[in-house]
N, C-alpha and C. Protein backbone atom coordinates (compact mmCIF):
# COMPACT_ATOMS: atom_id res chain seq x y z
N MET A 1 304.36 139.20 217.11
CA MET A 1 303.88 140.45 216.61
C MET A 1 303.07 140.22 215.35
N SER A 2 302.07 140.97 215.25
CA SER A 2 301.24 140.87 214.05
C SER A 2 301.52 142.08 213.18
N THR A 3 301.33 141.87 211.89
CA THR A 3 301.55 142.98 210.96
C THR A 3 300.23 143.65 210.66
N ALA A 4 300.29 144.90 210.40
CA ALA A 4 299.08 145.67 210.11
C ALA A 4 298.61 145.36 208.69
N SER A 5 297.32 145.31 208.49
CA SER A 5 296.73 145.05 207.18
C SER A 5 296.88 146.29 206.30
N THR A 6 297.19 146.06 205.00
CA THR A 6 297.34 147.18 204.08
C THR A 6 296.07 147.42 203.28
N ARG A 7 295.04 146.65 203.54
CA ARG A 7 293.78 146.84 202.82
C ARG A 7 293.02 148.03 203.38
N LEU A 8 292.35 148.73 202.48
CA LEU A 8 291.55 149.88 202.91
C LEU A 8 290.22 149.39 203.44
N PRO A 9 289.59 150.12 204.29
CA PRO A 9 288.27 149.73 204.80
C PRO A 9 287.25 149.67 203.66
N GLU A 10 286.35 148.67 203.73
CA GLU A 10 285.33 148.47 202.69
C GLU A 10 284.42 149.67 202.58
N GLY A 11 284.17 150.15 201.34
CA GLY A 11 283.20 151.19 201.07
C GLY A 11 283.60 152.59 201.48
N ARG A 12 284.76 152.79 202.00
CA ARG A 12 285.13 154.09 202.52
C ARG A 12 285.67 155.02 201.44
N TYR A 13 286.36 154.51 200.46
CA TYR A 13 287.02 155.35 199.49
C TYR A 13 286.47 155.17 198.07
N GLY A 14 285.23 154.79 197.91
CA GLY A 14 284.63 154.63 196.59
C GLY A 14 284.89 153.25 196.00
N ARG A 15 284.59 153.10 194.73
CA ARG A 15 284.74 151.81 194.07
C ARG A 15 286.20 151.50 193.79
N SER A 16 286.49 150.22 193.80
CA SER A 16 287.86 149.83 193.44
C SER A 16 287.99 149.84 191.93
N SER A 17 289.22 149.77 191.43
CA SER A 17 289.43 149.81 189.99
C SER A 17 288.87 148.54 189.33
N ASP A 18 288.84 147.42 190.02
CA ASP A 18 288.26 146.20 189.47
C ASP A 18 286.76 146.34 189.24
N GLU A 19 286.06 146.97 190.16
CA GLU A 19 284.63 147.16 190.01
C GLU A 19 284.33 148.09 188.83
N ARG A 20 285.14 149.12 188.63
CA ARG A 20 284.95 150.03 187.50
C ARG A 20 285.21 149.29 186.18
N ALA A 21 286.23 148.46 186.13
CA ALA A 21 286.54 147.69 184.92
C ALA A 21 285.42 146.70 184.61
N ASP A 22 284.88 146.05 185.65
CA ASP A 22 283.77 145.11 185.45
C ASP A 22 282.54 145.82 184.89
N ARG A 23 282.26 147.01 185.39
CA ARG A 23 281.11 147.77 184.91
C ARG A 23 281.29 148.16 183.45
N LYS A 24 282.50 148.59 183.08
CA LYS A 24 282.76 148.95 181.68
C LYS A 24 282.65 147.73 180.77
N LEU A 25 283.10 146.59 181.22
CA LEU A 25 282.98 145.37 180.42
C LEU A 25 281.52 144.97 180.23
N LYS A 26 280.72 145.11 181.26
CA LYS A 26 279.29 144.79 181.15
C LYS A 26 278.60 145.71 180.15
N ILE A 27 278.91 146.99 180.19
CA ILE A 27 278.31 147.95 179.25
C ILE A 27 278.75 147.63 177.83
N ALA A 28 280.04 147.35 177.64
CA ALA A 28 280.55 147.00 176.31
C ALA A 28 279.88 145.72 175.80
N GLY A 29 279.67 144.75 176.67
CA GLY A 29 279.01 143.50 176.29
C GLY A 29 277.56 143.72 175.86
N VAL A 30 276.85 144.58 176.60
CA VAL A 30 275.46 144.87 176.25
C VAL A 30 275.39 145.59 174.90
N VAL A 31 276.27 146.55 174.68
CA VAL A 31 276.28 147.29 173.41
C VAL A 31 276.63 146.35 172.26
N PHE A 32 277.64 145.51 172.42
CA PHE A 32 278.02 144.57 171.38
C PHE A 32 276.89 143.58 171.09
N GLY A 33 276.23 143.08 172.13
CA GLY A 33 275.11 142.16 171.94
C GLY A 33 273.95 142.80 171.19
N ALA A 34 273.65 144.06 171.50
CA ALA A 34 272.58 144.76 170.81
C ALA A 34 272.92 144.98 169.34
N LEU A 35 274.17 145.34 169.05
CA LEU A 35 274.59 145.51 167.66
C LEU A 35 274.54 144.20 166.89
N LEU A 36 274.96 143.12 167.52
CA LEU A 36 274.92 141.81 166.87
C LEU A 36 273.48 141.38 166.59
N LEU A 37 272.60 141.60 167.51
CA LEU A 37 271.18 141.28 167.32
C LEU A 37 270.58 142.11 166.19
N ALA A 38 270.93 143.39 166.12
CA ALA A 38 270.43 144.24 165.04
C ALA A 38 270.95 143.77 163.69
N LEU A 39 272.20 143.36 163.62
CA LEU A 39 272.79 142.86 162.38
C LEU A 39 272.12 141.57 161.92
N ILE A 40 271.86 140.66 162.84
CA ILE A 40 271.16 139.42 162.50
C ILE A 40 269.75 139.73 162.01
N GLY A 41 269.07 140.63 162.65
CA GLY A 41 267.73 141.03 162.22
C GLY A 41 267.73 141.64 160.83
N TYR A 42 268.72 142.45 160.53
CA TYR A 42 268.83 143.08 159.21
C TYR A 42 269.00 142.03 158.12
N PHE A 43 269.93 141.10 158.32
CA PHE A 43 270.15 140.05 157.33
C PHE A 43 268.95 139.12 157.21
N ALA A 44 268.30 138.81 158.30
CA ALA A 44 267.12 137.94 158.26
C ALA A 44 265.99 138.61 157.47
N TYR A 45 265.78 139.90 157.67
CA TYR A 45 264.75 140.62 156.93
C TYR A 45 265.03 140.60 155.44
N HIS A 46 266.27 140.87 155.06
CA HIS A 46 266.58 140.91 153.63
C HIS A 46 266.60 139.52 153.00
N TYR A 47 266.90 138.49 153.78
CA TYR A 47 266.91 137.15 153.23
C TYR A 47 265.49 136.59 153.11
N VAL A 48 264.70 136.74 154.14
CA VAL A 48 263.35 136.18 154.15
C VAL A 48 262.34 137.15 153.56
N GLY A 49 262.40 138.40 153.98
CA GLY A 49 261.40 139.37 153.57
C GLY A 49 261.48 139.80 152.12
N GLN A 50 262.66 139.78 151.55
CA GLN A 50 262.82 140.24 150.19
C GLN A 50 262.76 139.13 149.14
N THR A 51 262.70 137.87 149.57
CA THR A 51 262.64 136.76 148.62
C THR A 51 261.24 136.70 148.03
N LYS A 52 261.15 136.84 146.71
CA LYS A 52 259.85 136.81 146.04
C LYS A 52 259.61 135.51 145.31
N ILE A 53 260.64 134.68 145.17
CA ILE A 53 260.49 133.41 144.48
C ILE A 53 261.41 132.38 145.15
N SER A 54 260.85 131.22 145.43
CA SER A 54 261.63 130.13 146.02
C SER A 54 261.11 128.83 145.46
N ALA A 55 261.93 127.80 145.53
CA ALA A 55 261.54 126.51 144.96
C ALA A 55 262.12 125.38 145.78
N GLU A 56 261.62 124.18 145.49
CA GLU A 56 262.07 122.99 146.17
C GLU A 56 262.03 121.83 145.18
N VAL A 57 263.07 121.02 145.17
CA VAL A 57 263.09 119.82 144.34
C VAL A 57 262.29 118.74 145.07
N ILE A 58 261.22 118.27 144.42
CA ILE A 58 260.40 117.23 145.01
C ILE A 58 261.00 115.86 144.70
N THR A 59 261.18 115.56 143.43
CA THR A 59 261.80 114.32 142.98
C THR A 59 262.62 114.59 141.73
N PHE A 60 263.47 113.64 141.39
CA PHE A 60 264.17 113.70 140.11
C PHE A 60 264.39 112.29 139.61
N ASP A 61 264.49 112.18 138.29
CA ASP A 61 264.67 110.90 137.63
C ASP A 61 265.80 111.05 136.62
N THR A 62 266.85 110.26 136.77
CA THR A 62 268.00 110.39 135.88
C THR A 62 267.80 109.52 134.65
N ARG A 63 268.21 110.04 133.52
CA ARG A 63 268.21 109.33 132.24
C ARG A 63 269.63 109.37 131.69
N GLN A 64 269.84 108.81 130.51
CA GLN A 64 271.18 108.78 129.93
C GLN A 64 271.74 110.19 129.68
N ASN A 65 270.97 111.06 129.03
CA ASN A 65 271.45 112.41 128.71
C ASN A 65 270.52 113.49 129.24
N ALA A 66 269.79 113.20 130.29
CA ALA A 66 268.87 114.19 130.85
C ALA A 66 268.48 113.78 132.27
N VAL A 67 268.01 114.76 133.00
CA VAL A 67 267.45 114.53 134.34
C VAL A 67 266.11 115.23 134.37
N LYS A 68 265.05 114.48 134.68
CA LYS A 68 263.72 115.08 134.82
C LYS A 68 263.55 115.46 136.29
N VAL A 69 263.24 116.74 136.52
CA VAL A 69 263.17 117.27 137.88
C VAL A 69 261.77 117.81 138.12
N HIS A 70 261.14 117.37 139.22
CA HIS A 70 259.84 117.90 139.64
C HIS A 70 260.11 119.02 140.64
N LEU A 71 259.78 120.24 140.24
CA LEU A 71 259.98 121.43 141.07
C LEU A 71 258.66 121.94 141.61
N GLU A 72 258.69 122.40 142.83
CA GLU A 72 257.55 123.14 143.40
C GLU A 72 258.05 124.55 143.65
N VAL A 73 257.47 125.51 142.93
CA VAL A 73 257.89 126.90 142.99
C VAL A 73 256.82 127.71 143.71
N ARG A 74 257.26 128.54 144.66
CA ARG A 74 256.37 129.47 145.36
C ARG A 74 256.88 130.88 145.10
N LYS A 75 255.95 131.76 144.73
CA LYS A 75 256.35 133.12 144.39
C LYS A 75 255.21 134.07 144.65
N ASP A 76 255.52 135.36 144.66
CA ASP A 76 254.49 136.38 144.74
C ASP A 76 253.71 136.39 143.43
N ALA A 77 252.48 136.84 143.47
CA ALA A 77 251.63 136.81 142.27
C ALA A 77 252.20 137.66 141.14
N ASP A 78 252.83 138.76 141.45
CA ASP A 78 253.35 139.64 140.41
C ASP A 78 254.82 139.37 140.08
N ALA A 79 255.44 138.40 140.72
CA ALA A 79 256.87 138.14 140.52
C ALA A 79 257.10 137.22 139.32
N SER A 80 258.18 137.47 138.63
CA SER A 80 258.64 136.57 137.59
C SER A 80 260.14 136.41 137.77
N GLY A 81 260.64 135.24 137.42
CA GLY A 81 262.06 135.00 137.61
C GLY A 81 262.44 133.63 137.10
N TYR A 82 263.57 133.16 137.58
CA TYR A 82 264.08 131.89 137.11
C TYR A 82 264.77 131.15 138.26
N CYS A 83 264.84 129.83 138.11
CA CYS A 83 265.53 128.97 139.06
C CYS A 83 266.64 128.24 138.32
N THR A 84 267.78 128.10 138.96
CA THR A 84 268.94 127.44 138.37
C THR A 84 269.08 126.04 138.96
N LEU A 85 269.16 125.05 138.06
CA LEU A 85 269.36 123.66 138.46
C LEU A 85 270.68 123.17 137.89
N ARG A 86 271.29 122.21 138.60
CA ARG A 86 272.47 121.56 138.04
C ARG A 86 272.44 120.08 138.38
N SER A 87 273.17 119.32 137.60
CA SER A 87 273.29 117.88 137.81
C SER A 87 274.77 117.52 137.82
N GLN A 88 275.11 116.56 138.67
CA GLN A 88 276.48 116.08 138.76
C GLN A 88 276.49 114.58 138.50
N SER A 89 277.60 114.10 137.96
CA SER A 89 277.75 112.67 137.74
C SER A 89 278.13 112.01 139.07
N ALA A 90 278.27 110.70 139.04
CA ALA A 90 278.61 109.96 140.25
C ALA A 90 279.98 110.34 140.80
N ASP A 91 280.89 110.77 139.94
CA ASP A 91 282.22 111.17 140.41
C ASP A 91 282.29 112.64 140.84
N GLY A 92 281.17 113.38 140.78
CA GLY A 92 281.12 114.76 141.26
C GLY A 92 281.29 115.82 140.19
N ALA A 93 281.55 115.42 138.96
CA ALA A 93 281.72 116.39 137.88
C ALA A 93 280.35 116.94 137.46
N GLU A 94 280.30 118.24 137.17
CA GLU A 94 279.04 118.84 136.72
C GLU A 94 278.79 118.43 135.27
N VAL A 95 277.60 117.84 135.03
CA VAL A 95 277.26 117.37 133.68
C VAL A 95 276.12 118.16 133.06
N GLY A 96 275.50 119.06 133.83
CA GLY A 96 274.43 119.88 133.28
C GLY A 96 274.05 121.00 134.22
N ARG A 97 273.69 122.14 133.61
CA ARG A 97 273.23 123.31 134.38
C ARG A 97 272.32 124.11 133.47
N ALA A 98 271.19 124.58 134.03
CA ALA A 98 270.27 125.36 133.21
C ALA A 98 269.39 126.22 134.11
N ASP A 99 268.87 127.31 133.51
CA ASP A 99 267.91 128.19 134.18
C ASP A 99 266.53 127.88 133.62
N PHE A 100 265.54 127.81 134.51
CA PHE A 100 264.16 127.58 134.10
C PHE A 100 263.32 128.76 134.56
N ARG A 101 262.57 129.34 133.64
CA ARG A 101 261.81 130.56 133.86
C ARG A 101 260.42 130.26 134.41
N PHE A 102 259.95 131.11 135.32
CA PHE A 102 258.62 130.98 135.90
C PHE A 102 257.95 132.34 135.88
N ASP A 103 256.88 132.45 135.09
CA ASP A 103 256.10 133.67 134.95
C ASP A 103 254.65 133.36 135.32
N GLY A 104 253.82 134.36 135.18
CA GLY A 104 252.39 134.18 135.42
C GLY A 104 251.98 134.67 136.79
N HIS A 105 250.67 134.58 137.03
CA HIS A 105 250.12 135.10 138.29
C HIS A 105 249.93 134.04 139.35
N ALA A 106 250.18 132.77 139.03
CA ALA A 106 250.03 131.71 140.03
C ALA A 106 251.09 131.88 141.11
N THR A 107 250.71 131.63 142.35
CA THR A 107 251.65 131.76 143.46
C THR A 107 252.34 130.44 143.78
N ARG A 108 251.78 129.34 143.31
CA ARG A 108 252.39 128.02 143.53
C ARG A 108 252.36 127.27 142.21
N ILE A 109 253.53 126.81 141.77
CA ILE A 109 253.64 126.13 140.48
C ILE A 109 254.33 124.79 140.70
N ASP A 110 253.69 123.70 140.28
CA ASP A 110 254.32 122.37 140.24
C ASP A 110 254.64 122.09 138.80
N LYS A 111 255.92 121.86 138.51
CA LYS A 111 256.31 121.68 137.12
C LYS A 111 257.44 120.65 137.04
N VAL A 112 257.37 119.80 136.02
CA VAL A 112 258.45 118.86 135.75
C VAL A 112 259.26 119.44 134.60
N VAL A 113 260.54 119.69 134.84
CA VAL A 113 261.42 120.26 133.83
C VAL A 113 262.48 119.23 133.48
N THR A 114 263.03 119.35 132.27
CA THR A 114 264.06 118.42 131.81
C THR A 114 265.37 119.16 131.69
N LEU A 115 266.35 118.70 132.43
CA LEU A 115 267.69 119.27 132.42
C LEU A 115 268.57 118.38 131.54
N ARG A 116 269.02 118.91 130.41
CA ARG A 116 269.88 118.16 129.49
C ARG A 116 271.28 118.03 130.10
N THR A 117 271.88 116.85 129.97
CA THR A 117 273.20 116.60 130.54
C THR A 117 274.14 116.06 129.47
N THR A 118 275.44 116.20 129.71
CA THR A 118 276.44 115.68 128.76
C THR A 118 276.69 114.20 128.96
N SER A 119 276.40 113.67 130.13
CA SER A 119 276.47 112.24 130.41
C SER A 119 275.45 111.94 131.51
N ARG A 120 275.40 110.71 131.99
CA ARG A 120 274.38 110.35 132.98
C ARG A 120 274.60 111.12 134.29
N GLY A 121 273.58 111.84 134.71
CA GLY A 121 273.65 112.58 135.96
C GLY A 121 273.19 111.73 137.12
N ALA A 122 273.77 111.96 138.29
CA ALA A 122 273.39 111.21 139.49
C ALA A 122 272.58 112.06 140.45
N THR A 123 272.59 113.38 140.27
CA THR A 123 271.89 114.27 141.18
C THR A 123 271.13 115.34 140.42
N ALA A 124 270.23 115.97 141.11
CA ALA A 124 269.57 117.18 140.63
C ALA A 124 269.57 118.14 141.82
N GLU A 125 270.23 119.27 141.65
CA GLU A 125 270.40 120.21 142.75
C GLU A 125 269.88 121.58 142.36
N LEU A 126 269.07 122.16 143.22
CA LEU A 126 268.57 123.51 143.03
C LEU A 126 269.62 124.47 143.58
N LEU A 127 270.19 125.30 142.72
CA LEU A 127 271.20 126.26 143.15
C LEU A 127 270.60 127.53 143.70
N GLY A 128 269.40 127.89 143.25
CA GLY A 128 268.75 129.09 143.74
C GLY A 128 267.75 129.65 142.75
N CYS A 129 266.94 130.56 143.24
CA CYS A 129 265.94 131.23 142.41
C CYS A 129 266.14 132.74 142.55
N HIS A 130 265.89 133.44 141.46
CA HIS A 130 266.11 134.88 141.43
C HIS A 130 264.96 135.56 140.68
N THR A 131 264.59 136.73 141.13
CA THR A 131 263.57 137.51 140.44
C THR A 131 264.23 138.39 139.41
N ASP A 132 263.42 138.85 138.43
CA ASP A 132 263.94 139.73 137.38
C ASP A 132 264.10 141.14 137.89
């Protein structure tokens, strides 16, 4: 004797509960993905679009009580601000930190600045630039 199947005929009584759950998950995934993309776009705009001054350390030369740092600064023509540099010794202790101001209408500035240190520095690190 064979037993009768308890499955309902395909397509006769509408969607199964699994199909409805899958559809809801797909909609939730699309909404979450769109929100995440919008959030990334917002932060990217404010990070890249709002930055009016940026810099890059080209070279540095360590001395006994100072570090000479060659900076390349890029900024908007009307922007003024400062860049923060620091130096660390070979063991990782901070031996110097200073802000260097950049004004004027030039959009690209190459400048060698001297960062005074309490002992011999092994590094020169740009911590960031900020507008006034």
